[in-house]
GROMACS .gro file of N, CA and C in nm:
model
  390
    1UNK      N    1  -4.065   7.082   1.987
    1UNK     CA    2  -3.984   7.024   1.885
    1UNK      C    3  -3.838   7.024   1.925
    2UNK      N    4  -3.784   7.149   1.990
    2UNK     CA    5  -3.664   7.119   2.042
    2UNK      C    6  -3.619   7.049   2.142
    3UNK      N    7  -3.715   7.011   2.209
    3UNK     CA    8  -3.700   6.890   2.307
    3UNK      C    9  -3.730   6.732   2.269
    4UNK      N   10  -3.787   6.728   2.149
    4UNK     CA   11  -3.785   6.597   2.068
    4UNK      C   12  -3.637   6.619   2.037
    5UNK      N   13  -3.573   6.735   1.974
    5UNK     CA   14  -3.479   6.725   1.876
    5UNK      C   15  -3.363   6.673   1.991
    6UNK      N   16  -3.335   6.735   2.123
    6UNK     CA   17  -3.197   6.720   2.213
    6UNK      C   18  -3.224   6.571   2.260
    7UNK      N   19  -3.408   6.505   2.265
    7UNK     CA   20  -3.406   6.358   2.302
    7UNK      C   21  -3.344   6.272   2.213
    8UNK      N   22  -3.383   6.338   2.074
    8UNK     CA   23  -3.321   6.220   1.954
    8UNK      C   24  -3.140   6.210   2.010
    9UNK      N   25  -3.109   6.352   2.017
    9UNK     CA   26  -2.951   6.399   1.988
    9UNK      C   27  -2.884   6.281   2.106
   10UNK      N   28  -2.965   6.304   2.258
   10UNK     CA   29  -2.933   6.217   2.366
   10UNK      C   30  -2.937   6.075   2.333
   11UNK      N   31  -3.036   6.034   2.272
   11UNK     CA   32  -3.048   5.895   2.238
   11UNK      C   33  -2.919   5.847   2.141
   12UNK      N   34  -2.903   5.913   2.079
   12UNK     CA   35  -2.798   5.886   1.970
   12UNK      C   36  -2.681   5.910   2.053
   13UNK      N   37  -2.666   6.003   2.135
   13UNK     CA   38  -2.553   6.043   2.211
   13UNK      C   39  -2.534   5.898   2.280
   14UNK      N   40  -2.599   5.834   2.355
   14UNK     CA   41  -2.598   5.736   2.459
   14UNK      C   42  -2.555   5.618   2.380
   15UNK      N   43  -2.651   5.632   2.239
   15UNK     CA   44  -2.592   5.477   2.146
   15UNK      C   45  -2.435   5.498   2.135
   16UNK      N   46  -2.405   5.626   2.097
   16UNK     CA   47  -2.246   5.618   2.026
   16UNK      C   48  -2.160   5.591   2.134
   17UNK      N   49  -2.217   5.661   2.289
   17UNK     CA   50  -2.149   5.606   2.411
   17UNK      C   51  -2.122   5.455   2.423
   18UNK      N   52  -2.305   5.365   2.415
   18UNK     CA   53  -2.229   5.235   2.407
   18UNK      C   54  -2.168   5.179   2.329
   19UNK      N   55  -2.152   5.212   2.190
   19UNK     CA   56  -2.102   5.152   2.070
   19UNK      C   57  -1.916   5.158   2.149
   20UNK      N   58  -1.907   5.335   2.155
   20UNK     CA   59  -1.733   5.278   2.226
   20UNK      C   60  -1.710   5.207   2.268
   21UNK      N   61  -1.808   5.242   2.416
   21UNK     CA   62  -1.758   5.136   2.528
   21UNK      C   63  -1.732   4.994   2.450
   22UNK      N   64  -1.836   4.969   2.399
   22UNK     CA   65  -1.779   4.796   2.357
   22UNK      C   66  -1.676   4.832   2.244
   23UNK      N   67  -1.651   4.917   2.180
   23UNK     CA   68  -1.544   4.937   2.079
   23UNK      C   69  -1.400   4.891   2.211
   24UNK      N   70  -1.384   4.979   2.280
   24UNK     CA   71  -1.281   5.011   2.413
   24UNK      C   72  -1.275   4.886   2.407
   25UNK      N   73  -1.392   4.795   2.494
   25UNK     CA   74  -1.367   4.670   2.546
   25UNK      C   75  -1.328   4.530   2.438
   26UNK      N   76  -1.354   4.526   2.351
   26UNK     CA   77  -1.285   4.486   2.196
   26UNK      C   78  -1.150   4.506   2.248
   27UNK      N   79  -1.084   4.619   2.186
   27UNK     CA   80  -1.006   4.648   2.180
   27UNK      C   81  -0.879   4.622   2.329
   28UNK      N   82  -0.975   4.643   2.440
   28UNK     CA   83  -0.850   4.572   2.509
   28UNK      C   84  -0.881   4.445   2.551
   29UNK      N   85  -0.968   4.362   2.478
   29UNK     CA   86  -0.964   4.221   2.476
   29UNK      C   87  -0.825   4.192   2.382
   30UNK      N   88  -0.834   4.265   2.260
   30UNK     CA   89  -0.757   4.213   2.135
   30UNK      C   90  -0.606   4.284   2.216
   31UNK      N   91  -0.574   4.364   2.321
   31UNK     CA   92  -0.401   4.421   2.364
   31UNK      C   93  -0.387   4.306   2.443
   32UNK      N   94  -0.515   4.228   2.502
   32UNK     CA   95  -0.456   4.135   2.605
   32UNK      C   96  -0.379   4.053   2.551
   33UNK      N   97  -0.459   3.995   2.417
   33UNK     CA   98  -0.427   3.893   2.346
   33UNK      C   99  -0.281   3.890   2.247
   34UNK      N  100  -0.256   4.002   2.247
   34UNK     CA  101  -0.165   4.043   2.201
   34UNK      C  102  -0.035   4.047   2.272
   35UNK      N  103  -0.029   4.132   2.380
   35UNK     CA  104   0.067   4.128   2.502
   35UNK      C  105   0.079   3.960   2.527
   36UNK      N  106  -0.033   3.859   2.562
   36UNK     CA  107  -0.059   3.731   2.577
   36UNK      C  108   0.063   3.646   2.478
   37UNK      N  109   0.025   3.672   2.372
   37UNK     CA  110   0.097   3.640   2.243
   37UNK      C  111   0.268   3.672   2.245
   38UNK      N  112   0.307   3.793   2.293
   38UNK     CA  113   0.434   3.819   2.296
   38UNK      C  114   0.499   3.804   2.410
   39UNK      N  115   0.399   3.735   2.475
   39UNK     CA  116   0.499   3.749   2.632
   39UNK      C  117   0.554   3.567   2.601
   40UNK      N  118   0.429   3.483   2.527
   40UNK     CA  119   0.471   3.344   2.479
   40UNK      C  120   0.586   3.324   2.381
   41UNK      N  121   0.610   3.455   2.335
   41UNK     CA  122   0.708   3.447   2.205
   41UNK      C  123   0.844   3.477   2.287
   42UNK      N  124   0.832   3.577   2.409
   42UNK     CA  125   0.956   3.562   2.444
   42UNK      C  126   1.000   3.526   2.569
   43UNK      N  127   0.896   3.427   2.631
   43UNK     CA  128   0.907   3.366   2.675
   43UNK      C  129   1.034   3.244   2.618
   44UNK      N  130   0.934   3.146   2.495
   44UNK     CA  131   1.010   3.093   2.434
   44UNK      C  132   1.121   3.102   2.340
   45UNK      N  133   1.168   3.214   2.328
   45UNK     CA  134   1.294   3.296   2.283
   45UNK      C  135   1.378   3.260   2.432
   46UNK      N  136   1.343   3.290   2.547
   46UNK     CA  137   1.442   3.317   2.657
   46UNK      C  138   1.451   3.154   2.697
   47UNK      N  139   1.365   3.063   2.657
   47UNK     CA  140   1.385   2.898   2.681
   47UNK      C  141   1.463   2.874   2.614
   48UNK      N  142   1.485   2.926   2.469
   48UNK     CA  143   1.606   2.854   2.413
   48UNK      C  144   1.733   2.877   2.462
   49UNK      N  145   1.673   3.038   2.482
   49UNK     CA  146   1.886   3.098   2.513
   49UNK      C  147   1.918   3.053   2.612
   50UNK      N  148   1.836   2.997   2.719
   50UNK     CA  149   1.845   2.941   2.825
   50UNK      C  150   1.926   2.777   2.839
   51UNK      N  151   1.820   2.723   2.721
   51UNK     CA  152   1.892   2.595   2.673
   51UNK      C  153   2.021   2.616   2.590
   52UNK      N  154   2.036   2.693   2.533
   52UNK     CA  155   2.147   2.740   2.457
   52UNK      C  156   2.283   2.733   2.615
   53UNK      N  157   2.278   2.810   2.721
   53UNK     CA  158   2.384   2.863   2.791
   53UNK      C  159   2.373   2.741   2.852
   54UNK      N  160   2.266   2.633   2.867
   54UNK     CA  161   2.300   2.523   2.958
   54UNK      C  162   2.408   2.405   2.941
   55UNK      N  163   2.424   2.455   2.752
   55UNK     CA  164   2.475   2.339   2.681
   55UNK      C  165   2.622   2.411   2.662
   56UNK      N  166   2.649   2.514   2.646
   56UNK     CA  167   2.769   2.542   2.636
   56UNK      C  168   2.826   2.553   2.757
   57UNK      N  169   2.756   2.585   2.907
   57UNK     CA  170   2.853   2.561   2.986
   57UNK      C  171   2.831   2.375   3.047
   58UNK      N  172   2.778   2.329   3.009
   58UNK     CA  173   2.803   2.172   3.000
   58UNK      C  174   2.969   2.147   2.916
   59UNK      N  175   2.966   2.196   2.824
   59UNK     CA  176   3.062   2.180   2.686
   59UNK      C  177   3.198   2.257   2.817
   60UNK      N  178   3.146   2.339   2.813
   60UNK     CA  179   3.317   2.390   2.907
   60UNK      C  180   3.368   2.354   3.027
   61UNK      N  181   3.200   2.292   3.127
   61UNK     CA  182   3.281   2.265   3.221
   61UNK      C  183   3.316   2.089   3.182
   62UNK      N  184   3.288   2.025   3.067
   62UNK     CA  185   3.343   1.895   3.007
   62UNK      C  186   3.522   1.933   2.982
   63UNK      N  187   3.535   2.082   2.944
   63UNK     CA  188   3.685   2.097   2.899
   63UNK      C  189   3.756   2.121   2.986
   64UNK      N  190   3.698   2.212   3.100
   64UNK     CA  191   3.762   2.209   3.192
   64UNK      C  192   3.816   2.080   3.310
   65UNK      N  193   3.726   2.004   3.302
   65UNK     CA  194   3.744   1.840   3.347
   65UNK      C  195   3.847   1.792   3.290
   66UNK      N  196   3.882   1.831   3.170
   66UNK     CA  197   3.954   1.787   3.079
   66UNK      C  198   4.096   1.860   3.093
   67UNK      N  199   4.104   1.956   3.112
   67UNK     CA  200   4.244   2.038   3.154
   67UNK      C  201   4.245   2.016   3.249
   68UNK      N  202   4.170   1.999   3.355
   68UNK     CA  203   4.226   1.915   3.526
   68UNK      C  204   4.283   1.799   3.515
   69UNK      N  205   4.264   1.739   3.429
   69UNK     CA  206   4.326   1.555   3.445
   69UNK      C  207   4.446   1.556   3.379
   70UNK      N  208   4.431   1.703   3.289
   70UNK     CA  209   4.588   1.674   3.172
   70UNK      C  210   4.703   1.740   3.286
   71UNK      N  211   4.635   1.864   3.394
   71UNK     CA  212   4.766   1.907   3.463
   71UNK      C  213   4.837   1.848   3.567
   72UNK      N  214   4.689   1.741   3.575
   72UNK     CA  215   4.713   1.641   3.703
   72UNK      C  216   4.829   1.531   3.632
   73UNK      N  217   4.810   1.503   3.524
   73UNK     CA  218   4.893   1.460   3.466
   73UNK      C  219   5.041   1.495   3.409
   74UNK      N  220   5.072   1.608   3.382
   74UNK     CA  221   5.154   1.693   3.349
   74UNK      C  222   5.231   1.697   3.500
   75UNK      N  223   5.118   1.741   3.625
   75UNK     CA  224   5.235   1.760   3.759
   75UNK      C  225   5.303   1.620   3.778
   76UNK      N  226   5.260   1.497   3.765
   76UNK     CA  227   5.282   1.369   3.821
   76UNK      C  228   5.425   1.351   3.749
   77UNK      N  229   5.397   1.385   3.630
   77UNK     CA  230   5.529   1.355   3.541
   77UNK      C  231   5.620   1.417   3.543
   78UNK      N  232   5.571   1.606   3.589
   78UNK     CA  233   5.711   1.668   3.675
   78UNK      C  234   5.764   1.613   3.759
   79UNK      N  235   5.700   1.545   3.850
   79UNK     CA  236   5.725   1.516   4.012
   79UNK      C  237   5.799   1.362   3.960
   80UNK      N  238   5.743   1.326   3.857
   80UNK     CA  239   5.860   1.183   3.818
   80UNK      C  240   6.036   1.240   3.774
   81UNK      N  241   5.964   1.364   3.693
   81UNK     CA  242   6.102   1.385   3.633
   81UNK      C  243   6.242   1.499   3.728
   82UNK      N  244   6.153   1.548   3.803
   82UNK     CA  245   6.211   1.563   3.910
   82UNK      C  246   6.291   1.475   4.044
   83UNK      N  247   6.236   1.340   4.065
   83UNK     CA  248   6.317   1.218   4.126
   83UNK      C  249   6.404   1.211   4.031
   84UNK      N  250   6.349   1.174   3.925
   84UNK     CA  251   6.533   1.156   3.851
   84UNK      C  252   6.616   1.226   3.840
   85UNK      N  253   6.589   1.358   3.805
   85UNK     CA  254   6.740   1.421   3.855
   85UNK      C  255   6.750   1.477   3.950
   86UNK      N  256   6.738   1.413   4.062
   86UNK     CA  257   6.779   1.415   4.222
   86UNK      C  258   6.867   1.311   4.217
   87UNK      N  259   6.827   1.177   4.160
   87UNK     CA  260   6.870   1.036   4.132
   87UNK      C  261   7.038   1.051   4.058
   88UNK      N  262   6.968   1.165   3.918
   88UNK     CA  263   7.105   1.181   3.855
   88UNK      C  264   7.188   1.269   3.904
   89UNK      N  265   7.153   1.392   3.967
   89UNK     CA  266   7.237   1.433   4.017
   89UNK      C  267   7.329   1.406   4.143
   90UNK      N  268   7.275   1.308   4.222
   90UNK     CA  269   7.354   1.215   4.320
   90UNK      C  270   7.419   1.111   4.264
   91UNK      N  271   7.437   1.054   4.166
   91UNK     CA  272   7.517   0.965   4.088
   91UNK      C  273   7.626   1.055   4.036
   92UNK      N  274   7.626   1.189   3.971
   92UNK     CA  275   7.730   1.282   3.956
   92UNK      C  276   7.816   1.334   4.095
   93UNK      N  277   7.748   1.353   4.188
   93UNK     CA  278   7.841   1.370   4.271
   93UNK      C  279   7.880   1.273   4.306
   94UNK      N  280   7.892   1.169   4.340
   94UNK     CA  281   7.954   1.028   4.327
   94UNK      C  282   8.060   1.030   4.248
   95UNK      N  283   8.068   1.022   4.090
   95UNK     CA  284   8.106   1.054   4.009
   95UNK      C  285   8.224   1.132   4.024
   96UNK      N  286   8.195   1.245   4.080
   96UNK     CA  287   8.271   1.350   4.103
   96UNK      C  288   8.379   1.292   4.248
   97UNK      N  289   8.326   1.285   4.278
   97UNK     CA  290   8.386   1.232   4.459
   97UNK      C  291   8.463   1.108   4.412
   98UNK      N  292   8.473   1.022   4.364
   98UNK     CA  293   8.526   0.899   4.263
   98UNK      C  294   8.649   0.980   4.182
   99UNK      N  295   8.594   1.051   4.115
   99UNK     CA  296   8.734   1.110   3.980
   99UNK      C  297   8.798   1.225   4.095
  100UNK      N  298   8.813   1.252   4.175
  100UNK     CA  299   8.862   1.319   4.300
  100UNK      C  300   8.959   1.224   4.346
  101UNK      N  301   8.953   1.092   4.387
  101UNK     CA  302   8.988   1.039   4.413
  101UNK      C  303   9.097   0.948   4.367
  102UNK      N  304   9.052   0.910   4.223
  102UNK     CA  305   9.131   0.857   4.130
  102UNK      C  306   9.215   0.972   4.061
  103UNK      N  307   9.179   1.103   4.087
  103UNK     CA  308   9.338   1.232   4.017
  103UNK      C  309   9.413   1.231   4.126
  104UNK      N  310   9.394   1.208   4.232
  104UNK     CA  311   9.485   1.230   4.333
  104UNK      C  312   9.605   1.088   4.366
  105UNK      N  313   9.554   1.000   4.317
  105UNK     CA  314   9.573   0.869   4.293
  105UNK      C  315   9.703   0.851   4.162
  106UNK      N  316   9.606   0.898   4.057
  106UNK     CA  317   9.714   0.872   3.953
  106UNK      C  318   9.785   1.012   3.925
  107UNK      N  319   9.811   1.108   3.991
  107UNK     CA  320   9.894   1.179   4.041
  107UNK      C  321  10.031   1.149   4.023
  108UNK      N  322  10.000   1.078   4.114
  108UNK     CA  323  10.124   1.037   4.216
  108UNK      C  324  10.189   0.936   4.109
  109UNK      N  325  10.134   0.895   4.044
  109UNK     CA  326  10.201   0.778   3.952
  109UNK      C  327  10.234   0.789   3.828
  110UNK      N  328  10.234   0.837   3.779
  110UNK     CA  329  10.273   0.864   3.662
  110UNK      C  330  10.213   0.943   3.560
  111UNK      N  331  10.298   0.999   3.407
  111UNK     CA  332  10.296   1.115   3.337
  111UNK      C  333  10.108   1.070   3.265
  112UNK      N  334  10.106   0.927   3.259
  112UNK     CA  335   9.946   0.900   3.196
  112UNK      C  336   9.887   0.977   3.305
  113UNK      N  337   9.924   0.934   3.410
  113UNK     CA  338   9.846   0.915   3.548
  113UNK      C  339   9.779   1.092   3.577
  114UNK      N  340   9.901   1.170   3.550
  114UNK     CA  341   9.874   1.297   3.569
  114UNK      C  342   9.751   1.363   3.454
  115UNK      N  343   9.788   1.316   3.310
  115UNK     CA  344   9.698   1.374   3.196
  115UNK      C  345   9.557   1.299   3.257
  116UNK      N  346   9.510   1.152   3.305
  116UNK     CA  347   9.455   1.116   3.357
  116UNK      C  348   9.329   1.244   3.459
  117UNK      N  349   9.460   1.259   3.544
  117UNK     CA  350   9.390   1.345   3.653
  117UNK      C  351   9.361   1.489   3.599
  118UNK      N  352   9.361   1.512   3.494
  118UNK     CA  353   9.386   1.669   3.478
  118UNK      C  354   9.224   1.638   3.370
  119UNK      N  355   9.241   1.554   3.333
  119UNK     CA  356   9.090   1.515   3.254
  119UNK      C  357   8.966   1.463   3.324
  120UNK      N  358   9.020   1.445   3.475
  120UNK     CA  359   8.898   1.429   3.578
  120UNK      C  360   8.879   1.524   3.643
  121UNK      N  361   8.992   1.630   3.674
  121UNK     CA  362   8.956   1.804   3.681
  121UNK      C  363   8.857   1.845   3.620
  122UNK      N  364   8.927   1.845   3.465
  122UNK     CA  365   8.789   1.901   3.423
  122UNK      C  366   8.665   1.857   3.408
  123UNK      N  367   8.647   1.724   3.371
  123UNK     CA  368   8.474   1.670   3.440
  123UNK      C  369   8.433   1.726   3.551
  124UNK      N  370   8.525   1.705   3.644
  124UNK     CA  371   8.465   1.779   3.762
  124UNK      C  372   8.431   1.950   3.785
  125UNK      N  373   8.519   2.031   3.680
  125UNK     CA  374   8.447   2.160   3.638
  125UNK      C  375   8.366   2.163   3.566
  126UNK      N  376   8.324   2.132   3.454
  126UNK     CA  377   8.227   2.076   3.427
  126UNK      C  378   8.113   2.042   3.447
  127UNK      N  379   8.111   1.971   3.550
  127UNK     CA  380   8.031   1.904   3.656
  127UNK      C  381   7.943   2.030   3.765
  128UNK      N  382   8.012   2.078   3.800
  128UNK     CA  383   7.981   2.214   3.860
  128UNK      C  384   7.916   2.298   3.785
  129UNK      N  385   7.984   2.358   3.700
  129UNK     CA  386   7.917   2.420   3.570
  129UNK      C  387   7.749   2.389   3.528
  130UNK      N  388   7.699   2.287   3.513
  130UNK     CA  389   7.595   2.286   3.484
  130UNK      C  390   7.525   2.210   3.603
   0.00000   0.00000   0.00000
């Protein structure tokens, strides 16, 4: 009888063995599916942010295109406004070299002639000055 009783116990022992096993194998069918499931979720989480950073540095390097053409623009118009006063400042010394010429001139000639020259002095300090 006690060897009927440890066959039943074994038999039952062996069922509950296979019942796990397929419990186990269930169960990491359902982690695959699961892991499966979240690797798709952030997967497509990391596609967006992905699309997300493609579009904003589209957007900046559009602005930055955009601040290259304005400095390219900005230098051209230094470099214009720079000829001109090379332009103007060689017309002042002219200017200057001219009223030099004409104080030394009306000098010599008379009391207008002198207030004359003393008012092309000072243009010509002046002139220096800035």
């Amino acid at each position: 009888m006690a060897s009927r009783n440890s066959r039943g116990k074994g038999q039952e022992s062996q069922k509950k063995k296979g019942e796990l096993k397929d419990r186990v194998i269930e169960l990491e069918r359902s982690l695959r599916q699961y892991r499966n499931r979240n690797s798709v979720i952030e997967l497509r989480a990391s596609l967006s942010k992905i699309k997300e950073m493609k579009k904003r540095i589209e957007e900046l390097e559009a602005t930055m295109q955009n601040c290259e053409i304005r400095i390219k623009s900005m230098d051209h118009i230094i470099e214009e406004a720079v000829v001109q006063i090379r332009e103007v400042t060689n017309h002042i010394q002219t200017l200057v070299m001219q009223a030099d010429m004409l104080s030394v001139k009306y000098e010599l000639k008379s009391d207008r002639g002198q207030e004359l020259a003393l008012l092309l002095r000072k243009i010509r300090i002046l002139s220096k000055t800035n």
